[in-house]
Coordinates of C-alpha atoms and ligand atoms in Angstrom, one line a residue:
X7 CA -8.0 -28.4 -21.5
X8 CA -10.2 -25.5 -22.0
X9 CA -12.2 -23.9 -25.0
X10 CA -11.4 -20.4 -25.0
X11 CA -12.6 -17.7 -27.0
X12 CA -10.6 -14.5 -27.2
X13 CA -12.6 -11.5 -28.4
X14 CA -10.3 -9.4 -29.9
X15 CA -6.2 -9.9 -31.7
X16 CA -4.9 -6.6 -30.7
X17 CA -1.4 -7.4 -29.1
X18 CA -3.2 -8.4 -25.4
X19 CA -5.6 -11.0 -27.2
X20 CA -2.9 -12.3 -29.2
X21 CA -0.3 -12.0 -26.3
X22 CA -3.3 -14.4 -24.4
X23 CA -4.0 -16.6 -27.3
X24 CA -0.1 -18.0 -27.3
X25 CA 0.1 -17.9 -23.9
X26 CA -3.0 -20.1 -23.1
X27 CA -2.4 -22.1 -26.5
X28 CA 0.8 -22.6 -25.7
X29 CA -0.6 -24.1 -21.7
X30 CA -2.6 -26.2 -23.7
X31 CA -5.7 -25.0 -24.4
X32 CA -7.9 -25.1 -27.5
X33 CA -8.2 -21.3 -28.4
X34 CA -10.0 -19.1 -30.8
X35 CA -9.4 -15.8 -31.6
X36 CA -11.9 -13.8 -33.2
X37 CA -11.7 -10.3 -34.9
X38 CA -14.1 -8.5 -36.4
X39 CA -11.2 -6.4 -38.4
X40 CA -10.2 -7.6 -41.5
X41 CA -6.9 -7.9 -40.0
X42 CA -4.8 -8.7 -36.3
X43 CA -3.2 -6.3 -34.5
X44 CA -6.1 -3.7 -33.5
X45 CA -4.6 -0.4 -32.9
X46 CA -1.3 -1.6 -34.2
X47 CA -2.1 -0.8 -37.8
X48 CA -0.5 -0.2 -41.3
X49 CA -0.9 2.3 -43.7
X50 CA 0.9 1.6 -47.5
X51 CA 0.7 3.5 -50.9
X52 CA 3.0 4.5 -53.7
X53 CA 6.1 2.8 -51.5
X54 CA 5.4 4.9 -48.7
X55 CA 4.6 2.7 -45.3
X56 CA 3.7 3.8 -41.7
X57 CA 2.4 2.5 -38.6
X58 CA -0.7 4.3 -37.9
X59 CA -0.9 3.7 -34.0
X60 CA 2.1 3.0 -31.7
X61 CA 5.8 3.9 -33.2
X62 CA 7.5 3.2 -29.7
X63 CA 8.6 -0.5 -28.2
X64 CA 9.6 0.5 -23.9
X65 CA 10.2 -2.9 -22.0
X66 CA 11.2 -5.1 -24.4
X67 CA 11.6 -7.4 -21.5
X68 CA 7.9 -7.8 -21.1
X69 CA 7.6 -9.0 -24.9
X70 CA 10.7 -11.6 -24.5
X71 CA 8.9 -13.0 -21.7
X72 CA 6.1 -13.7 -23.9
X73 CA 8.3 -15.5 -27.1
X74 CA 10.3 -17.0 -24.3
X75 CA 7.3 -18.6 -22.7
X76 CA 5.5 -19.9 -25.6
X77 CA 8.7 -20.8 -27.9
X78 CA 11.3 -19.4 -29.7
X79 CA 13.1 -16.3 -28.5
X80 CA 12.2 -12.9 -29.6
X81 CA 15.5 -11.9 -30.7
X82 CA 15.4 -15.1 -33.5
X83 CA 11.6 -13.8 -34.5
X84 CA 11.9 -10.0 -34.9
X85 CA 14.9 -8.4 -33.5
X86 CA 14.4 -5.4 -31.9
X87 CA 16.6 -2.0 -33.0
X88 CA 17.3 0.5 -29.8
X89 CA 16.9 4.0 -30.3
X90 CA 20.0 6.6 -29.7
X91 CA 18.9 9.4 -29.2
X92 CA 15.4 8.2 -27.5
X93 CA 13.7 11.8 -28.5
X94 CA 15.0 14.9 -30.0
X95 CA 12.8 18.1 -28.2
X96 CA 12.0 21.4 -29.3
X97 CA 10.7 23.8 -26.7
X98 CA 9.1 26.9 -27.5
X99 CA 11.8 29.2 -26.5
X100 CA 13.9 27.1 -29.1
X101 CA 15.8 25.1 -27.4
X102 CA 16.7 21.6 -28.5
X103 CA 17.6 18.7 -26.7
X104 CA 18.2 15.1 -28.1
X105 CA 17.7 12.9 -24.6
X106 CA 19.9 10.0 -25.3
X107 CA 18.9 6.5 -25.2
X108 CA 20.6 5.0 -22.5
X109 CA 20.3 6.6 -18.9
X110 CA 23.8 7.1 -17.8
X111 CA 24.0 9.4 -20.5
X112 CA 21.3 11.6 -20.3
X113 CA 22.2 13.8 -17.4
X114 CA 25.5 15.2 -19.5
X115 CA 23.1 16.2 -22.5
X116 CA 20.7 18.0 -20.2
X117 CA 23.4 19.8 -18.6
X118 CA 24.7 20.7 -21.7
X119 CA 22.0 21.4 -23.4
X120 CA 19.5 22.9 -20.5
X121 CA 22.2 24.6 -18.5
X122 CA 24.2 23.1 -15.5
X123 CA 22.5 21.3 -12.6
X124 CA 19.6 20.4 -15.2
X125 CA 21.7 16.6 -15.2
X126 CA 22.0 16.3 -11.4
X127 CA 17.9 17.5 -10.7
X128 CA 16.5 14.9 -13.6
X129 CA 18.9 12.2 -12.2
X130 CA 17.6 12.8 -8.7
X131 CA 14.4 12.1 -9.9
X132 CA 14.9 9.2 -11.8
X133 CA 16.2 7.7 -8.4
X134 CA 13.0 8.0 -7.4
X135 CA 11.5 6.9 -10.4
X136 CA 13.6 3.4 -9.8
X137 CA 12.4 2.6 -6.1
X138 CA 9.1 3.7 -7.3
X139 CA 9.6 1.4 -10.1
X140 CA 10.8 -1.4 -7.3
X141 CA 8.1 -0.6 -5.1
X142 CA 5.1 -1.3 -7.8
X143 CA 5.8 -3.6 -10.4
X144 CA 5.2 -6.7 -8.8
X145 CA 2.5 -6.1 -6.8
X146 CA 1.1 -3.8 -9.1
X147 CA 1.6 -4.1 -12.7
X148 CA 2.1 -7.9 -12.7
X149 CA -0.7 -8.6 -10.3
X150 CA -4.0 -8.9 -10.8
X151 CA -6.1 -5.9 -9.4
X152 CA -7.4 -7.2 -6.5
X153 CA -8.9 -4.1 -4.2
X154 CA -8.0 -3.4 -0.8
X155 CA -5.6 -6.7 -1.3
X156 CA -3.8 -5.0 -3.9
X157 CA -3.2 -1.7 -1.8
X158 CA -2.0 -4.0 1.0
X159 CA 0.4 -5.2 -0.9
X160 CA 1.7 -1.6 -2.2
X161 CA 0.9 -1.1 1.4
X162 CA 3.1 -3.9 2.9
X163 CA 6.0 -1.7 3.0
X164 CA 5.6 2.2 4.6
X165 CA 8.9 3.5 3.1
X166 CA 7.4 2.4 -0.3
X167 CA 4.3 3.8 0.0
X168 CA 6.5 6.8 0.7
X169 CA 8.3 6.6 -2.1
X170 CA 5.1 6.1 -4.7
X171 CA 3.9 9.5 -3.2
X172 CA 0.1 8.3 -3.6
X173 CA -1.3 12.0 -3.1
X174 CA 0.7 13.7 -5.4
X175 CA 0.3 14.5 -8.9
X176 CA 3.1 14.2 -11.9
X177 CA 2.5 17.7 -11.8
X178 CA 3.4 18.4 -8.1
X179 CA 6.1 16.1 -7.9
X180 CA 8.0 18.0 -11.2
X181 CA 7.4 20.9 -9.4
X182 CA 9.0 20.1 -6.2
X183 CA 12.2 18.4 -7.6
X184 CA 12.3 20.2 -11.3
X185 CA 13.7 24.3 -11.5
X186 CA 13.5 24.4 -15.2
X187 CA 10.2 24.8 -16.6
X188 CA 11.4 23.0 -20.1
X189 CA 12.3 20.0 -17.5
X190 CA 9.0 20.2 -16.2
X191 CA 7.2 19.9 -19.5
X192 CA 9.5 17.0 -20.7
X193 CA 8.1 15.1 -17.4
X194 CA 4.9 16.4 -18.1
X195 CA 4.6 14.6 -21.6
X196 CA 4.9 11.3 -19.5
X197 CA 1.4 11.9 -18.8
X198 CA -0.1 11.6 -21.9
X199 CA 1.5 8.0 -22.5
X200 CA -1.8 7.1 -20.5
X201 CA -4.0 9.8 -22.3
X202 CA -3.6 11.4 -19.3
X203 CA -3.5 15.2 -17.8
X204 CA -0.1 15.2 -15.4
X205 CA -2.2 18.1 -13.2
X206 CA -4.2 15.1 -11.8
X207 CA -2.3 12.2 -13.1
X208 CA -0.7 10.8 -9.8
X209 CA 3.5 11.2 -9.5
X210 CA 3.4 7.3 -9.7
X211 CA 3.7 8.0 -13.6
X212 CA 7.5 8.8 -12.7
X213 CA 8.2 5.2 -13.7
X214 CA 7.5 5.8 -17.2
X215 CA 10.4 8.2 -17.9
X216 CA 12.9 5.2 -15.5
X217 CA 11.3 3.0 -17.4
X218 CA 11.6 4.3 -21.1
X219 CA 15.8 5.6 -19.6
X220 CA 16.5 2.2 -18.1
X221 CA 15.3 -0.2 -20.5
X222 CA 15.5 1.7 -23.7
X223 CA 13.3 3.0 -26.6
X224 CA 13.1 0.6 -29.0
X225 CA 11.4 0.3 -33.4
X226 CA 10.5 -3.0 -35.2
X227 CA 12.5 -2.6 -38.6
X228 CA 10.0 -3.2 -40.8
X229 CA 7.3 -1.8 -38.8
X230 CA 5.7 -1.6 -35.3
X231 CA 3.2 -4.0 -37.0
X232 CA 5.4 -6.9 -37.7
X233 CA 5.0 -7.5 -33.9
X234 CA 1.0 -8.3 -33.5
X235 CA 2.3 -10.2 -37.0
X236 CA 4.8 -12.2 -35.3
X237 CA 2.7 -13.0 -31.8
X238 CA -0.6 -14.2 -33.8
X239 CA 2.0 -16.7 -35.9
X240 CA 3.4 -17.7 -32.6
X241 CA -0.2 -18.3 -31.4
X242 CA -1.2 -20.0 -34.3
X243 CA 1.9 -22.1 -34.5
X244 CA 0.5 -23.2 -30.8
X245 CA -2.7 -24.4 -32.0
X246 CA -4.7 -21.3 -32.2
X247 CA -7.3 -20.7 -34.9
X248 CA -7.4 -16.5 -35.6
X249 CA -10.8 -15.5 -37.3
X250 CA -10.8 -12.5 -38.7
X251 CA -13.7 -10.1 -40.1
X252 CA -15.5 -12.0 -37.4
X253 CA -17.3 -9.9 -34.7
X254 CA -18.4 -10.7 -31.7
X255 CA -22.0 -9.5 -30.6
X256 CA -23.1 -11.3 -27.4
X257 CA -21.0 -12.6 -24.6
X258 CA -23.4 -15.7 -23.5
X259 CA -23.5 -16.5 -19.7
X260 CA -25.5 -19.1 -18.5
X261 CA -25.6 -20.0 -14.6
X262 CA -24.0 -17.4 -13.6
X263 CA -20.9 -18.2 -15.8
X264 CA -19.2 -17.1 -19.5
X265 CA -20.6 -19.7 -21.8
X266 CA -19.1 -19.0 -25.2
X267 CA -19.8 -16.0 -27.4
X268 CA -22.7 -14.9 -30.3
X269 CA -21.1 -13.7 -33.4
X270 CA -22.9 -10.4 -36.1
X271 CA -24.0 -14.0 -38.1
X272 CA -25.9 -15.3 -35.5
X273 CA -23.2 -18.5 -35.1
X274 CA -22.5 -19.2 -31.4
X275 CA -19.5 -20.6 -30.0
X276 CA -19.6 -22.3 -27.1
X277 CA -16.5 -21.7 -24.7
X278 CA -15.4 -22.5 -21.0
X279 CA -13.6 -19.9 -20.7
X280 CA -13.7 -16.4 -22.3
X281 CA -10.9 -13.7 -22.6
X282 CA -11.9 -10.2 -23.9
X283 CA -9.6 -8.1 -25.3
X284 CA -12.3 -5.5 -26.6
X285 CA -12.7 -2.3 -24.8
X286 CA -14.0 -3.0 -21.6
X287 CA -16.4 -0.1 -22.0
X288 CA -18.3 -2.0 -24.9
X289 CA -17.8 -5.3 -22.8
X290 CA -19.5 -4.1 -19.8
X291 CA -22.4 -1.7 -21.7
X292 CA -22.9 -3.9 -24.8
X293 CA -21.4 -7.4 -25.0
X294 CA -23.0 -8.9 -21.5
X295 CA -26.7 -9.6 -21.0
X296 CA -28.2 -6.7 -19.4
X297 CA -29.0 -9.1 -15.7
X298 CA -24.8 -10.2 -16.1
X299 CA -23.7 -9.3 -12.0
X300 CA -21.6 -6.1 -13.2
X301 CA -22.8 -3.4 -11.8
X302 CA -20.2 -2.4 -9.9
X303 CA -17.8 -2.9 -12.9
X304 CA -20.2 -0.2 -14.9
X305 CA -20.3 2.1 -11.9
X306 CA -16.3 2.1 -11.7
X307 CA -16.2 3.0 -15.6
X308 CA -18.4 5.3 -15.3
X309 CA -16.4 7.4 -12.4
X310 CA -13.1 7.1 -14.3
X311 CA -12.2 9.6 -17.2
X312 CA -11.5 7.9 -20.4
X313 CA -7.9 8.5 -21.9
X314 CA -7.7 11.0 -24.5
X315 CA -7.1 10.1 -28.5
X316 CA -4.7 11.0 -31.2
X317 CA -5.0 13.1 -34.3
X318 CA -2.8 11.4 -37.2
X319 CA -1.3 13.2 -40.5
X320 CA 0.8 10.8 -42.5
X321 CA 2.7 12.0 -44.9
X322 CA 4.7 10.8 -47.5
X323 CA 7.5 13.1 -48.4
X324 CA 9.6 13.8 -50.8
X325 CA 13.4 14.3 -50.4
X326 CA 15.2 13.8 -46.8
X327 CA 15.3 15.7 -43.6
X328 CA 19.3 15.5 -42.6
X329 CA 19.9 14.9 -39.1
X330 CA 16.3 14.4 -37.9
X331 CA 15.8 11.8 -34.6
X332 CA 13.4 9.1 -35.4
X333 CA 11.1 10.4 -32.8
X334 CA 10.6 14.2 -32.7
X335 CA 8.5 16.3 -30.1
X336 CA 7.5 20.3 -30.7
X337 CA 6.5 21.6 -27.5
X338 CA 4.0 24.4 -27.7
X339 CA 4.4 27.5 -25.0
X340 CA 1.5 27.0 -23.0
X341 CA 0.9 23.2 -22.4
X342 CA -1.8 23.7 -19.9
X343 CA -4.1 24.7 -22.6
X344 CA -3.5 21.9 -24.4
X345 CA -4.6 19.6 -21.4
X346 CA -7.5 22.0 -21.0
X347 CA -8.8 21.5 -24.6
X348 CA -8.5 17.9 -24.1
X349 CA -10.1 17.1 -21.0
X350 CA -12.3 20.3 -20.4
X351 CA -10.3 22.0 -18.1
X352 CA -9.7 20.9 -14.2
X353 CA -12.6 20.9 -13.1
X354 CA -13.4 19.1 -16.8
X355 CA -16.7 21.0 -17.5
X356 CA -15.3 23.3 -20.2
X357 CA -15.8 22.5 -23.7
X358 CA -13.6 20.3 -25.1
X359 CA -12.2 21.0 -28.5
X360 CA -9.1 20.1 -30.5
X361 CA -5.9 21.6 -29.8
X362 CA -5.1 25.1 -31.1
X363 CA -1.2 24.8 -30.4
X364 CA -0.8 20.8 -29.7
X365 CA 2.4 19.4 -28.8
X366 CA 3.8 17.9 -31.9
X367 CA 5.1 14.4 -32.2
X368 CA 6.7 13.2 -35.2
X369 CA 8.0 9.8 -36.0
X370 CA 10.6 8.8 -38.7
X371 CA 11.8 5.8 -38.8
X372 CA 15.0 5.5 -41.1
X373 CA 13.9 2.3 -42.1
X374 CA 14.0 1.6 -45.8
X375 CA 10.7 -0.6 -45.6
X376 CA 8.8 2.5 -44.4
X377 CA 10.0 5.1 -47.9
X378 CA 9.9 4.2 -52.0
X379 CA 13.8 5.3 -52.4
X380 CA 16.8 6.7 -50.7
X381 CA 15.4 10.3 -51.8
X382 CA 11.5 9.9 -49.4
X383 CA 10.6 10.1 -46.1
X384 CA 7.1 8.5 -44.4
X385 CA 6.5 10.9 -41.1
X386 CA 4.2 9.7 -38.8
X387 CA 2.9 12.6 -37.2
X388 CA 0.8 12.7 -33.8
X389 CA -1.1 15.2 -31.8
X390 CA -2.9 14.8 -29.1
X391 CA -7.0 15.2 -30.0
X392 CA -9.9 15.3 -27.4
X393 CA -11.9 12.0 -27.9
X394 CA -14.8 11.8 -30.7
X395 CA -17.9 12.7 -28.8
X396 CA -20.8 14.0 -31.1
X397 CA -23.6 15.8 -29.3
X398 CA -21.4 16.2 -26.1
X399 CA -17.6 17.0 -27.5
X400 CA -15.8 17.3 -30.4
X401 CA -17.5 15.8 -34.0
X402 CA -14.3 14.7 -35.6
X403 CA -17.0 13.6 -38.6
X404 CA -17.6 17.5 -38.7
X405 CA -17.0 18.7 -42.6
X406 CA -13.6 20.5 -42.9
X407 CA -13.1 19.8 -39.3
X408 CA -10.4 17.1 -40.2
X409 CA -8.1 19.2 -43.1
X410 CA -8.6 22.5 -41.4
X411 CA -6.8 21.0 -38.2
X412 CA -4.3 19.3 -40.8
X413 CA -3.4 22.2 -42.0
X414 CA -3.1 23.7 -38.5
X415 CA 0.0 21.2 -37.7
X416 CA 1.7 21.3 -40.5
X417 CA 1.3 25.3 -39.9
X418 CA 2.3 24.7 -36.2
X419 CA 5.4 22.6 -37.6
X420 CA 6.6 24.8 -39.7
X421 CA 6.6 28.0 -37.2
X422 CA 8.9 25.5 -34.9
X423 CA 11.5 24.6 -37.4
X424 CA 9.8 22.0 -39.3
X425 CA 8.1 23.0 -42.2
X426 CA 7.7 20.1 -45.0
X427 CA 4.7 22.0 -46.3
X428 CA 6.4 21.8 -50.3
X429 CA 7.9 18.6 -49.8
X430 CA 4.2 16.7 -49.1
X431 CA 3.9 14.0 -51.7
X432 CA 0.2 13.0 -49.9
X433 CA -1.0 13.0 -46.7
X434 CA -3.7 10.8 -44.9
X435 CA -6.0 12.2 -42.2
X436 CA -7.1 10.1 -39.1
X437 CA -9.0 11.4 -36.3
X438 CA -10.4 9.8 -33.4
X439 CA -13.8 8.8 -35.3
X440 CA -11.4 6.6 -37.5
X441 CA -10.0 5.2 -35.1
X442 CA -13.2 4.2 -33.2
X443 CA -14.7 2.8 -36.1
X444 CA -11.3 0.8 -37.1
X445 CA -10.7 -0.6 -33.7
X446 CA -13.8 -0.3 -31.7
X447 CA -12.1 2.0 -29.5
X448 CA -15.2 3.9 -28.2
X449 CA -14.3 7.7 -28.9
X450 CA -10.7 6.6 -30.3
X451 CA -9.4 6.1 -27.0
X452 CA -6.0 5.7 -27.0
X453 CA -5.4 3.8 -23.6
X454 CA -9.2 2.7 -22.5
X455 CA -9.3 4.7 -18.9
X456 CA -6.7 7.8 -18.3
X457 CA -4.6 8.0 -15.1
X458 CA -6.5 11.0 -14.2
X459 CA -7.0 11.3 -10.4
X460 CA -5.2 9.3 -7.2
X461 CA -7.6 6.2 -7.7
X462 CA -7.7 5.7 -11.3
X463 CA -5.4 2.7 -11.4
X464 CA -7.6 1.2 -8.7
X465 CA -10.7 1.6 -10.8
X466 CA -9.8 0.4 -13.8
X467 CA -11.1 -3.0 -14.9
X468 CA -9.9 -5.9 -13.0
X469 CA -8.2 -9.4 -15.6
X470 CA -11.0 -11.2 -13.8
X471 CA -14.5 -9.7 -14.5
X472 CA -17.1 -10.4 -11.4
X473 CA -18.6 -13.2 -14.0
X474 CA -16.7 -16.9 -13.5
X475 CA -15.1 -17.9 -16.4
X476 CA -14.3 -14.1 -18.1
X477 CA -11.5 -12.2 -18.4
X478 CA -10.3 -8.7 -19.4
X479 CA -7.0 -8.9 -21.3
X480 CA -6.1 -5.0 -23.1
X481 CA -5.4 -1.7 -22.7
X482 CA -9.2 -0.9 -21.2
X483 CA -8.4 -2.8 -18.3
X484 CA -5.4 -3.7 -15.7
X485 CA -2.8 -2.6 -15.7
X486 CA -3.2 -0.3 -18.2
X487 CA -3.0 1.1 -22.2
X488 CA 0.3 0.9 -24.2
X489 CA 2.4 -2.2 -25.5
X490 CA 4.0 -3.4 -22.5
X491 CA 1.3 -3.1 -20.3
X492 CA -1.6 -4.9 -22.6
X493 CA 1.5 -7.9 -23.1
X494 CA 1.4 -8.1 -19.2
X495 CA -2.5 -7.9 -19.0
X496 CA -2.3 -11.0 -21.3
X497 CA 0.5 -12.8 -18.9
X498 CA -1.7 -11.9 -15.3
X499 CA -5.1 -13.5 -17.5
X500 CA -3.1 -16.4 -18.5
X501 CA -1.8 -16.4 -14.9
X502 CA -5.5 -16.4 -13.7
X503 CA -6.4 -19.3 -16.1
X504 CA -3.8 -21.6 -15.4
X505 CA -2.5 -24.6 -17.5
X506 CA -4.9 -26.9 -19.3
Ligands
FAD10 C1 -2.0 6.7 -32.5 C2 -1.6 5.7 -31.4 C3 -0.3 5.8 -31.0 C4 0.2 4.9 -30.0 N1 1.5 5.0 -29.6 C5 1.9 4.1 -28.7 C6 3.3 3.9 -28.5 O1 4.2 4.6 -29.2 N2 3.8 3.0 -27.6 C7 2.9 2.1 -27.0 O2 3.3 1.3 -26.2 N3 1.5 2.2 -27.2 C8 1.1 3.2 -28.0 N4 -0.3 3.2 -28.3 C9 -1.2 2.4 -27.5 C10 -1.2 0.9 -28.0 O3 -1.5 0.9 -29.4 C11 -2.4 0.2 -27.3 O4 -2.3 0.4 -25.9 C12 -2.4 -1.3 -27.6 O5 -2.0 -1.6 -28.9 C13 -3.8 -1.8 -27.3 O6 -3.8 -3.2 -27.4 P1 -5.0 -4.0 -26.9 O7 -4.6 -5.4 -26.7 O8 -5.7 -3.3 -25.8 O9 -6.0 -4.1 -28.2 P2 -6.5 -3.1 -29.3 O10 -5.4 -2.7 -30.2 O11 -7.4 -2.0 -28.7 O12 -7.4 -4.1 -30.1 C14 -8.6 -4.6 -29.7 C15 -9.1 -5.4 -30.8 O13 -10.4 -5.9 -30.5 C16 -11.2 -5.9 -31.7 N5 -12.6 -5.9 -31.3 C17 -13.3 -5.0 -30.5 N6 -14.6 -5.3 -30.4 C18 -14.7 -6.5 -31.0 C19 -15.8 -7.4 -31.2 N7 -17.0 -7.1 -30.7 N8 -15.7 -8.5 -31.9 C20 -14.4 -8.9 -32.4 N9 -13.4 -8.0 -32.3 C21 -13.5 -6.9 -31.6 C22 -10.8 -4.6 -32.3 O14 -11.2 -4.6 -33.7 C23 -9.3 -4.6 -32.1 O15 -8.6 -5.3 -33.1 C24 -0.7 4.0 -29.4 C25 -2.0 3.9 -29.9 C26 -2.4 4.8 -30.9 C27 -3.8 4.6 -31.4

């Protein structure tokens, strides 16, 4: 049995904690939040409720591996609801589309609702998508990044390799398969569920769309946040102890190897093993002793562009909004500016700023948890936002930064069809810098490192750190941001641990 320390409960430290408790091994989480779940959080007033970060469940399978491996089954803990339709668009020449939530379905409502052969071109695609999907998510997704050894094994196979198109952009791809720009956009967005631009995001990302089709879109009634909720009780029903408002300032090594942790009090806890679940960034730059053997771990951070963040409005509503989707996307016209104000442009030396004419992504959830009666709504509203980055980028601590670009959405809504200007109870602002300083998410990253460029995925921060005896489990490190993927970082660091 091992003392482990997990630095960090957003969903991939907790997903660790039960998994290594449950292996048997004495486990400590600690949080320096006054609550679990990271960027998982909850926003409540007057009746009104809201997640503030994620408000979509993909791969449900990945999270009933994890109840099923450390007890009881998901479905008896928090039963999951499947979304139909998946997303209702709006694109700027006004066309709507509500993409249904199972796959077989979806080609019909594009044909019907983009014009004919719309169905047959996306369902082409998604073909792809599937051996694409087949091709990488063993070796890939549910393997530990392991270099050249990792490529071998995408390698392993040349029709695969084929198939995963490792030269081509999301972009490139959609524009080789996809006539319809409004097509092209709607495979576009995929991008940005890394934080990524699709212009340089490689066409590997063609398994998120199969993946969100083939396996569903999915809400927690109750709340996205009942889930980090649910996997710290399962962890704690294993054994482990969760400390919260606890933070971590030092990661100790001594010869050569992780040796427990130094929390903001001074108090040190020795460890045998630990798992960090912080941003790998602030791990690698902050956390270590200066002399820890990473170099090569801070070289690869430093060549990789970090995701890009969210702006938030929430907004507590009065009256209802008949026949609205519970996930909502405005498309602007010109989506290429949007990616330019967000990264800086292609060659990423422009200035970036915030999004004059963002992509608008709204989330309500009929649930009556989320609303104070029948007659409310709580909308979750998202835009994507360049990171916070005083000095070089965008001050989101600016004065009159944050209301001015409220006001800009809810303007932007309202000239696509949705304006709930007069029905606006309240709202609540959050910009990246709130985000960074709630979840030590270093510019409010979304997803730690984007997807941007053909390597990326390859330099993004291994389970297994180059110091024995610590591990990476979360979004900042393999393979990747977003629910599923941080519950499968925990599963390859457990892997990597082994059983007590
Ligand atoms: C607005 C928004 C919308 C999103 N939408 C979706 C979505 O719809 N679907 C989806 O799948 N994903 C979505 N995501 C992404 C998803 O939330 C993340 O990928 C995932 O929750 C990250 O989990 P994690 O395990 O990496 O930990 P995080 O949630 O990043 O948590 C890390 C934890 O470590 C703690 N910590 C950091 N440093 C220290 C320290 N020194 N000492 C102690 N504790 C420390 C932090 O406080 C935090 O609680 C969204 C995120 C945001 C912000």
């Amino acid at each position: 049995m091992a003392r482990v320390v997990v630095v960090g409960a957003g969903l991939g430290g907790l997903a660790a904690a039960a998994r290594l408790a449950a292996a048997g091994h004495a486990v400590t989480v600690l949080e320096q939040a006054p609550q679990v779940g990271g960027k998982l959080g909850w926003f409540e007033r007057d009746g009104h409720g809201f997640d503030t970060g994620p408000s979509l469940v993909t791969l449900p399978q990945v999270l009933e591996d994890l109840f099923a491996a450390t007890g009881a089954p998901l479905s008896q803990v928090l039963p999951l609801q499947r979304l139909d339709p998946a997303v209702a668009y709006r694109f700027a020449d006004g066309t709507t589309t509500a993409v249904p939530g199972h796959r077989e379905d979806v080609p019909a409502r594009l044909d019907a609702d983009l014009g004919p052969g719309s169905g047959a071109q996306w369902a082409a695609l998604l073909t792809r998508a599937e051996a694409m999907w087949r091709a990488t998510e063993q070796p890939f997704l549910r393997s530990p990044l392991a270099g050249a050894a990792t490529l071998a094994r995408l390698a392993r196979n040349t029709a695969d390799l084929r198939t995963i198109a490792p030269g081509r952009t999301l972009r490139g791809l959609g524009a080789a398969h996809l006539t319809d720009p409004r097509l092209r956009m709607l495979l576009d967005r995929y991008a940005t569920y890394s934080g990524s631009d699709p212009r340089r995001a490689p066409a590997a990302l063609l398994t998120v769309p199969y993946a969100e089709q083939a396996f569903g879109s999915w809400y927690v009634p109750g709340g996205l946040r009942r889930l980090p909720e649910a996997v710290a009780a399962r962890a704690v029903e294993r054994g482990t102890v969760v400390r919260t408002g606890t933070a971590v300032t030092e990661v100790l090594v001594t010869g050569g190897r992780a040796a427990g942790v130094r929390l903001a009090d001074g108090e040190v806890l020795p460890a045998d093993v630990v798992v960090c679940n912080a941003d790998a960034t602030s791990l690698y730059s902050r956390l270590l002793p200066p002399q820890a053997p990473v170099r090569r771990a801070r070289a690869a951070l430093r060549r990789v562009t970090p995701s890009s963040s969210g702006f938030v409005l929430l907004l507590a509503l009065r009256g209802r909004t008949p026949g609205l989707a519970h996930h909502t996307v405005l498309f602007p016209t010109d989506y290429d500016a949007e990616f330019d104000a967000l990264f800086g442009g292609r060659g990423r030396r422009g200035p970036k700023r915030p999004v004059a004419d963002p992509t608008v992504y709204v989330s309500a959830p009929d649930d009556p948890a989320t609303r104070p009666g029948a007659d409310s709504e709580s909308w979750f509203v998202l835009v994507n936002a360049p990171r916070h980055e005083p000095g070089t980028g965008v001050d989101w601590t600016s004065p009159g930064l944050a209301d001015r670009h409220a006001d800009q959405v809810l303007a932007t809504m309202a000239a696509r069809g949705l304006d709930v200007r007069d029905r606006v109870r309240w709202r609540v602002v959050r910009t990246p810098a709130d985000l960074e300083r709630e979840t030590a998410s270093p510019g409010g990253s979304i997803y730690g490192t984007s997807s941007n460029g053909a390597r990326a995925a390859f330099l993004r921060p291994a389970n297994a750190s180059p110091v024995p005896g610590l591990f990476l489990a979360g979004g900042s490190a393999h393979p990747g941001g977003g629910l599923p993927l941080v519950t499968l970082s925990a599963e390859i660091v457990a892997g990597l641990i082994g059983p007590a």
